[in-house]
Amino acid sequence: DIQMTQSPLSLSASVGDRISITCRASQDIKSHLSWYQQKGREAPKFVIYAASVLQSGVPSRFSGSGSGTDYILTISNVQREDFATYYCQQGYSAPFTFGPGTKVDLK
Amino acid sequence: QVQLQQWGAGLLKPSQTLSLTCAVYGGSFNGFYWSWIRQSPGKGLEWIGEINYDGLTGYNPSLKRRVTISVDTSKNQFSLRLTSVTAADTAVYFCARGRGYGDYWGQGTLVTVSS
């Protein structure tokens, strides 16, 4: 199985900050990487796919980058509604594993 | 507008079989893979398996012995069966659209396994 790690596992931010979350795969996943936002026990919301493509309807302050084993989710100008937990998932090889999540809360 | 609505029993005793169904409304049912994912405090998000319109399945090796995913194309539904459940199977179970990603998700079903 491909192991996914994320860092940091938690971070505190203020409204208007720019934040970045890193996701690392245990092997090259060739940009088959998605990011999700989850609030409480709601279903995860699809934010970015193919490492850098913004899902329709997602604000442009979200962006993704990376290749190979290392990927980054960036939120510029963080808004109150962005405080949530973010997960990455690799879609390169089954089983399609998730990262442990990064909780973003208000400083 | 694609919507996934799921249902099934929320309280099971050890050794029983978990059974959940997910109905897809809107959009196309064929041409996509349909997945089950679960989330527990101890293990985070875990991909359980998938099925496509033709019934081709893929399962997480960690659960493969106990999992069956099936599809009913006449109703645009797919289902999950997990046999011989234990407390370790207690989780919120989600259905989702996509292979290796999930762009639409069901609302989630909390399944608790307790004697």
PDB file of C-alpha atoms in Angstrom:
ATOM      1  CA  ASP A   1       0.000   0.000   0.000  1.00  0.00           C
ATOM      2  CA  ILE A   2       1.066   3.585  -0.633  1.00  0.00           C
ATOM      3  CA  GLN A   3       1.456   5.441   2.649  1.00  0.00           C
ATOM      4  CA  MET A   4       0.357   9.068   2.818  1.00  0.00           C
ATOM      5  CA  THR A   5       1.637  11.531   5.407  1.00  0.00           C
ATOM      6  CA  GLN A   6       0.669  15.126   6.015  1.00  0.00           C
ATOM      7  CA  SER A   7       2.343  17.993   7.807  1.00  0.00           C
ATOM      8  CA  PRO A   8       1.583  19.716   9.937  1.00  0.00           C
ATOM      9  CA  LEU A   9      -1.184  17.698  11.585  1.00  0.00           C
ATOM     10  CA  SER A  10      -2.610  20.900  13.003  1.00  0.00           C
ATOM     11  CA  LEU A  11      -2.130  24.581  12.470  1.00  0.00           C
ATOM     12  CA  SER A  12      -3.637  27.780  13.753  1.00  0.00           C
ATOM     13  CA  ALA A  13      -4.264  30.684  11.441  1.00  0.00           C
ATOM     14  CA  SER A  14      -5.897  34.090  11.390  1.00  0.00           C
ATOM     15  CA  VAL A  15      -8.389  35.313   8.825  1.00  0.00           C
ATOM     16  CA  GLY A  16      -6.405  36.672   5.904  1.00  0.00           C
ATOM     17  CA  ASP A  17      -3.376  34.436   6.424  1.00  0.00           C
ATOM     18  CA  ARG A  18      -1.785  32.306   3.751  1.00  0.00           C
ATOM     19  CA  ILE A  19      -1.312  28.695   4.805  1.00  0.00           C
ATOM     20  CA  SER A  20       0.208  25.596   3.250  1.00  0.00           C
ATOM     21  CA  ILE A  21      -0.282  21.918   3.987  1.00  0.00           C
ATOM     22  CA  THR A  22       2.120  19.293   2.717  1.00  0.00           C
ATOM     23  CA  CYS A  23       1.194  15.763   1.663  1.00  0.00           C
ATOM     24  CA  ARG A  24       3.851  13.162   0.982  1.00  0.00           C
ATOM     25  CA  ALA A  25       3.417   9.751  -0.637  1.00  0.00           C
ATOM     26  CA  SER A  26       5.658   6.767  -0.011  1.00  0.00           C
ATOM     27  CA  GLN A  27       6.200   6.423  -3.761  1.00  0.00           C
ATOM     28  CA  ASP A  28       5.679   8.409  -6.941  1.00  0.00           C
ATOM     29  CA  ILE A  29       1.920   8.833  -7.489  1.00  0.00           C
ATOM     30  CA  LYS A  30       2.273  10.811 -10.711  1.00  0.00           C
ATOM     31  CA  SER A  31      -0.001  13.666  -9.617  1.00  0.00           C
ATOM     32  CA  HIS A  32      -2.942  11.345  -8.863  1.00  0.00           C
ATOM     33  CA  LEU A  33      -3.623  13.376  -5.744  1.00  0.00           C
ATOM     34  CA  SER A  34      -6.838  14.865  -4.430  1.00  0.00           C
ATOM     35  CA  TRP A  35      -7.515  17.221  -1.530  1.00  0.00           C
ATOM     36  CA  TYR A  36     -10.664  17.304   0.593  1.00  0.00           C
ATOM     37  CA  GLN A  37     -12.094  19.639   3.199  1.00  0.00           C
ATOM     38  CA  GLN A  38     -14.142  18.185   6.053  1.00  0.00           C
ATOM     39  CA  LYS A  39     -16.110  20.004   8.703  1.00  0.00           C
ATOM     40  CA  GLY A  40     -17.157  18.008  11.747  1.00  0.00           C
ATOM     41  CA  ARG A  41     -18.853  14.776  10.754  1.00  0.00           C
ATOM     42  CA  GLU A  42     -20.004  16.080   7.367  1.00  0.00           C
ATOM     43  CA  ALA A  43     -18.916  14.232   4.266  1.00  0.00           C
ATOM     44  CA  PRO A  44     -15.596  15.409   2.881  1.00  0.00           C
ATOM     45  CA  LYS A  45     -15.832  18.063   0.204  1.00  0.00           C
ATOM     46  CA  PHE A  46     -13.794  17.597  -2.988  1.00  0.00           C
ATOM     47  CA  VAL A  47     -11.477  20.577  -3.377  1.00  0.00           C
ATOM     48  CA  ILE A  48      -8.627  19.737  -5.752  1.00  0.00           C
ATOM     49  CA  TYR A  49      -7.870  16.821  -8.063  1.00  0.00           C
ATOM     50  CA  ALA A  50      -4.938  15.830 -10.252  1.00  0.00           C
ATOM     51  CA  ALA A  51      -2.771  17.683  -7.747  1.00  0.00           C
ATOM     52  CA  SER A  52      -3.593  21.153  -9.033  1.00  0.00           C
ATOM     53  CA  VAL A  53      -7.026  21.287 -10.666  1.00  0.00           C
ATOM     54  CA  LEU A  54      -9.627  23.205  -8.711  1.00  0.00           C
ATOM     55  CA  GLN A  55     -13.007  21.494  -8.452  1.00  0.00           C
ATOM     56  CA  SER A  56     -15.854  23.546  -9.866  1.00  0.00           C
ATOM     57  CA  GLY A  57     -17.291  25.959  -7.334  1.00  0.00           C
ATOM     58  CA  VAL A  58     -14.254  25.993  -5.064  1.00  0.00           C
ATOM     59  CA  PRO A  59     -12.895  29.490  -4.375  1.00  0.00           C
ATOM     60  CA  SER A  60      -9.742  30.480  -6.236  1.00  0.00           C
ATOM     61  CA  ARG A  61      -7.915  31.144  -2.961  1.00  0.00           C
ATOM     62  CA  PHE A  62      -7.375  27.372  -2.878  1.00  0.00           C
ATOM     63  CA  SER A  63      -4.537  26.016  -4.968  1.00  0.00           C
ATOM     64  CA  GLY A  64      -2.571  22.815  -5.259  1.00  0.00           C
ATOM     65  CA  SER A  65       0.869  21.984  -6.531  1.00  0.00           C
ATOM     66  CA  GLY A  66       3.431  19.246  -6.546  1.00  0.00           C
ATOM     67  CA  SER A  67       4.587  16.165  -8.371  1.00  0.00           C
ATOM     68  CA  GLY A  68       6.194  12.827  -7.715  1.00  0.00           C
ATOM     69  CA  THR A  69       5.859  12.176  -4.004  1.00  0.00           C
ATOM     70  CA  ASP A  70       5.380  15.723  -2.637  1.00  0.00           C
ATOM     71  CA  TYR A  71       2.269  17.873  -2.864  1.00  0.00           C
ATOM     72  CA  ILE A  72       1.071  21.108  -1.312  1.00  0.00           C
ATOM     73  CA  LEU A  73      -2.337  22.615  -0.661  1.00  0.00           C
ATOM     74  CA  THR A  74      -2.251  26.377  -0.248  1.00  0.00           C
ATOM     75  CA  ILE A  75      -5.039  28.621   0.958  1.00  0.00           C
ATOM     76  CA  SER A  76      -4.334  32.278   0.435  1.00  0.00           C
ATOM     77  CA  ASN A  77      -6.340  34.860   2.359  1.00  0.00           C
ATOM     78  CA  VAL A  78      -7.911  32.280   4.697  1.00  0.00           C
ATOM     79  CA  GLN A  79     -11.584  32.916   5.388  1.00  0.00           C
ATOM     80  CA  ARG A  80     -13.631  31.884   8.403  1.00  0.00           C
ATOM     81  CA  GLU A  81     -15.381  29.149   6.441  1.00  0.00           C
ATOM     82  CA  ASP A  82     -12.009  27.547   5.631  1.00  0.00           C
ATOM     83  CA  PHE A  83     -11.398  26.393   9.188  1.00  0.00           C
ATOM     84  CA  ALA A  84     -11.730  22.632   8.848  1.00  0.00           C
ATOM     85  CA  THR A  85      -9.709  19.458   8.495  1.00  0.00           C
ATOM     86  CA  TYR A  86      -7.982  18.798   5.172  1.00  0.00           C
ATOM     87  CA  TYR A  87      -7.127  15.374   3.789  1.00  0.00           C
ATOM     88  CA  CYS A  88      -5.114  14.241   0.810  1.00  0.00           C
ATOM     89  CA  GLN A  89      -5.816  10.993  -1.064  1.00  0.00           C
ATOM     90  CA  GLN A  90      -3.741   9.200  -3.647  1.00  0.00           C
ATOM     91  CA  GLY A  91      -5.616   7.819  -6.629  1.00  0.00           C
ATOM     92  CA  TYR A  92      -2.665   6.145  -8.316  1.00  0.00           C
ATOM     93  CA  SER A  93      -2.837   2.635  -6.924  1.00  0.00           C
ATOM     94  CA  ALA A  94      -5.489   0.695  -5.010  1.00  0.00           C
ATOM     95  CA  PRO A  95      -6.064   0.691  -2.099  1.00  0.00           C
ATOM     96  CA  PHE A  96      -6.538   4.429  -2.520  1.00  0.00           C
ATOM     97  CA  THR A  97      -5.111   5.691   0.741  1.00  0.00           C
ATOM     98  CA  PHE A  98      -5.691   8.940   2.592  1.00  0.00           C
ATOM     99  CA  GLY A  99      -3.429  11.119   4.653  1.00  0.00           C
ATOM    100  CA  PRO A 100      -4.156  11.478   8.389  1.00  0.00           C
ATOM    101  CA  GLY A 101      -5.580  14.950   8.003  1.00  0.00           C
ATOM    102  CA  THR A 102      -4.515  18.480   8.957  1.00  0.00           C
ATOM    103  CA  LYS A 103      -6.774  20.427  11.279  1.00  0.00           C
ATOM    104  CA  VAL A 104      -6.834  24.153  10.587  1.00  0.00           C
ATOM    105  CA  ASP A 105      -8.297  26.262  13.362  1.00  0.00           C
ATOM    106  CA  LEU A 106      -8.608  29.882  14.328  1.00  0.00           C
ATOM    107  CA  LYS A 107      -5.621  31.387  16.105  1.00  0.00           C
TER     108      LYS A 107
ATOM    109  CA  GLN B   1     -26.976  17.951  -9.687  1.00  0.00           C
ATOM    110  CA  VAL B   2     -25.636  14.605  -8.522  1.00  0.00           C
ATOM    111  CA  GLN B   3     -26.831  13.416  -5.125  1.00  0.00           C
ATOM    112  CA  LEU B   4     -25.968  10.257  -3.235  1.00  0.00           C
ATOM    113  CA  GLN B   5     -28.335   9.055  -0.531  1.00  0.00           C
ATOM    114  CA  GLN B   6     -27.374   6.135   1.653  1.00  0.00           C
ATOM    115  CA  TRP B   7     -29.122   4.039   4.255  1.00  0.00           C
ATOM    116  CA  GLY B   8     -28.709   0.931   6.369  1.00  0.00           C
ATOM    117  CA  ALA B   9     -28.672  -0.398   9.901  1.00  0.00           C
ATOM    118  CA  GLY B  10     -26.717   1.693  12.365  1.00  0.00           C
ATOM    119  CA  LEU B  11     -26.377  -0.689  15.300  1.00  0.00           C
ATOM    120  CA  LEU B  12     -24.977  -4.198  14.972  1.00  0.00           C
ATOM    121  CA  LYS B  13     -23.797  -6.910  17.308  1.00  0.00           C
ATOM    122  CA  PRO B  14     -20.424  -8.576  16.857  1.00  0.00           C
ATOM    123  CA  SER B  15     -20.403 -11.268  14.141  1.00  0.00           C
ATOM    124  CA  GLN B  16     -23.389  -9.751  12.321  1.00  0.00           C
ATOM    125  CA  THR B  17     -23.315  -8.455   8.759  1.00  0.00           C
ATOM    126  CA  LEU B  18     -23.207  -4.772   7.911  1.00  0.00           C
ATOM    127  CA  SER B  19     -25.403  -3.851   4.968  1.00  0.00           C
ATOM    128  CA  LEU B  20     -25.614  -0.388   3.400  1.00  0.00           C
ATOM    129  CA  THR B  21     -27.089   0.879   0.153  1.00  0.00           C
ATOM    130  CA  CYS B  22     -26.381   4.067  -1.769  1.00  0.00           C
ATOM    131  CA  ALA B  23     -28.734   5.515  -4.364  1.00  0.00           C
ATOM    132  CA  VAL B  24     -27.519   7.911  -7.039  1.00  0.00           C
ATOM    133  CA  TYR B  25     -29.766  10.695  -8.272  1.00  0.00           C
ATOM    134  CA  GLY B  26     -28.919  12.932 -11.203  1.00  0.00           C
ATOM    135  CA  GLY B  27     -26.012  12.612 -13.571  1.00  0.00           C
ATOM    136  CA  SER B  28     -24.911   9.443 -15.261  1.00  0.00           C
ATOM    137  CA  PHE B  29     -24.596   6.167 -13.377  1.00  0.00           C
ATOM    138  CA  ASN B  30     -22.611   4.304 -15.983  1.00  0.00           C
ATOM    139  CA  GLY B  31     -19.171   5.518 -16.890  1.00  0.00           C
ATOM    140  CA  PHE B  32     -18.194   5.972 -13.250  1.00  0.00           C
ATOM    141  CA  TYR B  33     -16.797   3.937 -10.421  1.00  0.00           C
ATOM    142  CA  TRP B  34     -18.707   3.975  -7.133  1.00  0.00           C
ATOM    143  CA  SER B  35     -16.889   3.634  -3.839  1.00  0.00           C
ATOM    144  CA  TRP B  36     -17.336   2.945  -0.155  1.00  0.00           C
ATOM    145  CA  ILE B  37     -15.122   4.713   2.372  1.00  0.00           C
ATOM    146  CA  ARG B  38     -15.237   4.642   6.134  1.00  0.00           C
ATOM    147  CA  GLN B  39     -13.971   6.944   8.842  1.00  0.00           C
ATOM    148  CA  SER B  40     -13.156   5.982  12.394  1.00  0.00           C
ATOM    149  CA  PRO B  41     -11.304   7.918  15.084  1.00  0.00           C
ATOM    150  CA  GLY B  42      -8.583   5.314  15.232  1.00  0.00           C
ATOM    151  CA  LYS B  43      -7.890   4.787  11.540  1.00  0.00           C
ATOM    152  CA  GLY B  44      -9.004   7.986   9.844  1.00  0.00           C
ATOM    153  CA  LEU B  45     -10.388   7.692   6.315  1.00  0.00           C
ATOM    154  CA  GLU B  46     -10.141   4.211   4.846  1.00  0.00           C
ATOM    155  CA  TRP B  47     -11.031   3.187   1.294  1.00  0.00           C
ATOM    156  CA  ILE B  48     -13.115   0.010   1.429  1.00  0.00           C
ATOM    157  CA  GLY B  49     -13.651  -0.739  -2.224  1.00  0.00           C
ATOM    158  CA  GLU B  50     -15.334   0.146  -5.498  1.00  0.00           C
ATOM    159  CA  ILE B  51     -17.579  -1.077  -8.262  1.00  0.00           C
ATOM    160  CA  ASN B  52     -18.392   0.108 -11.745  1.00  0.00           C
ATOM    161  CA  TYR B  53     -21.482  -0.122 -13.929  1.00  0.00           C
ATOM    162  CA  ASP B  54     -20.373  -3.460 -15.307  1.00  0.00           C
ATOM    163  CA  GLY B  55     -19.929  -4.896 -11.842  1.00  0.00           C
ATOM    164  CA  LEU B  56     -16.147  -4.832 -11.846  1.00  0.00           C
ATOM    165  CA  THR B  57     -15.008  -4.595  -8.247  1.00  0.00           C
ATOM    166  CA  GLY B  58     -11.882  -3.746  -6.313  1.00  0.00           C
ATOM    167  CA  TYR B  59     -11.424  -4.193  -2.590  1.00  0.00           C
ATOM    168  CA  ASN B  60      -9.013  -3.095   0.079  1.00  0.00           C
ATOM    169  CA  PRO B  61      -6.890  -6.177   0.822  1.00  0.00           C
ATOM    170  CA  SER B  62      -7.296  -5.500   4.537  1.00  0.00           C
ATOM    171  CA  LEU B  63     -11.049  -6.120   4.242  1.00  0.00           C
ATOM    172  CA  LYS B  64     -11.283  -8.266   1.129  1.00  0.00           C
ATOM    173  CA  ARG B  65     -12.205 -11.514   2.897  1.00  0.00           C
ATOM    174  CA  ARG B  66     -15.300  -9.894   4.439  1.00  0.00           C
ATOM    175  CA  VAL B  67     -16.452  -7.329   1.846  1.00  0.00           C
ATOM    176  CA  THR B  68     -18.836  -7.562  -1.057  1.00  0.00           C
ATOM    177  CA  ILE B  69     -19.886  -4.566  -3.144  1.00  0.00           C
ATOM    178  CA  SER B  70     -22.718  -5.027  -5.615  1.00  0.00           C
ATOM    179  CA  VAL B  71     -24.590  -2.848  -8.078  1.00  0.00           C
ATOM    180  CA  ASP B  72     -28.202  -2.620  -9.224  1.00  0.00           C
ATOM    181  CA  THR B  73     -28.114  -0.650 -12.446  1.00  0.00           C
ATOM    182  CA  SER B  74     -31.912  -0.733 -12.814  1.00  0.00           C
ATOM    183  CA  LYS B  75     -32.185   1.393  -9.678  1.00  0.00           C
ATOM    184  CA  ASN B  76     -28.904   3.335  -9.919  1.00  0.00           C
ATOM    185  CA  GLN B  77     -27.873   1.869  -6.587  1.00  0.00           C
ATOM    186  CA  PHE B  78     -24.869   0.108  -5.175  1.00  0.00           C
ATOM    187  CA  SER B  79     -24.475  -1.728  -1.908  1.00  0.00           C
ATOM    188  CA  LEU B  80     -21.920  -2.752   0.689  1.00  0.00           C
ATOM    189  CA  ARG B  81     -21.882  -5.928   2.745  1.00  0.00           C
ATOM    190  CA  LEU B  82     -19.301  -6.494   5.448  1.00  0.00           C
ATOM    191  CA  THR B  83     -19.517  -9.795   7.278  1.00  0.00           C
ATOM    192  CA  SER B  84     -18.409 -10.816  10.757  1.00  0.00           C
ATOM    193  CA  VAL B  85     -18.230  -7.292  12.110  1.00  0.00           C
ATOM    194  CA  THR B  86     -16.355  -6.442  15.297  1.00  0.00           C
ATOM    195  CA  ALA B  87     -15.971  -3.285  17.351  1.00  0.00           C
ATOM    196  CA  ALA B  88     -13.101  -2.326  15.036  1.00  0.00           C
ATOM    197  CA  ASP B  89     -15.649  -1.863  12.239  1.00  0.00           C
ATOM    198  CA  THR B  90     -17.408   0.901  14.155  1.00  0.00           C
ATOM    199  CA  ALA B  91     -17.168   3.945  11.899  1.00  0.00           C
ATOM    200  CA  VAL B  92     -19.030   6.412   9.745  1.00  0.00           C
ATOM    201  CA  TYR B  93     -19.480   4.813   6.332  1.00  0.00           C
ATOM    202  CA  PHE B  94     -19.677   6.965   3.204  1.00  0.00           C
ATOM    203  CA  CYS B  95     -20.522   6.177  -0.377  1.00  0.00           C
ATOM    204  CA  ALA B  96     -18.874   8.288  -3.074  1.00  0.00           C
ATOM    205  CA  ARG B  97     -18.479   8.649  -6.815  1.00  0.00           C
ATOM    206  CA  GLY B  98     -15.107   8.129  -8.396  1.00  0.00           C
ATOM    207  CA  ARG B  99     -12.101   5.852  -8.662  1.00  0.00           C
ATOM    208  CA  GLY B 100      -9.255   7.029  -6.506  1.00  0.00           C
ATOM    209  CA  TYR B 101     -11.154  10.206  -5.689  1.00  0.00           C
ATOM    210  CA  GLY B 102     -14.624  11.211  -4.539  1.00  0.00           C
ATOM    211  CA  ASP B 103     -16.314  14.171  -6.128  1.00  0.00           C
ATOM    212  CA  TYR B 104     -19.769  13.449  -4.731  1.00  0.00           C
ATOM    213  CA  TRP B 105     -20.428  11.808  -1.370  1.00  0.00           C
ATOM    214  CA  GLY B 106     -23.347  10.422   0.538  1.00  0.00           C
ATOM    215  CA  GLN B 107     -24.297  11.916   3.866  1.00  0.00           C
ATOM    216  CA  GLY B 108     -22.621   9.152   5.866  1.00  0.00           C
ATOM    217  CA  THR B 109     -24.037   6.442   8.114  1.00  0.00           C
ATOM    218  CA  LEU B 110     -22.736   5.874  11.625  1.00  0.00           C
ATOM    219  CA  VAL B 111     -22.440   2.143  12.201  1.00  0.00           C
ATOM    220  CA  THR B 112     -21.794   1.060  15.762  1.00  0.00           C
ATOM    221  CA  VAL B 113     -20.847  -2.511  16.631  1.00  0.00           C
ATOM    222  CA  SER B 114     -21.607  -3.342  20.223  1.00  0.00           C
ATOM    223  CA  SER B 115     -22.817  -6.313  22.193  1.00  0.00           C
TER     224      SER B 115
END
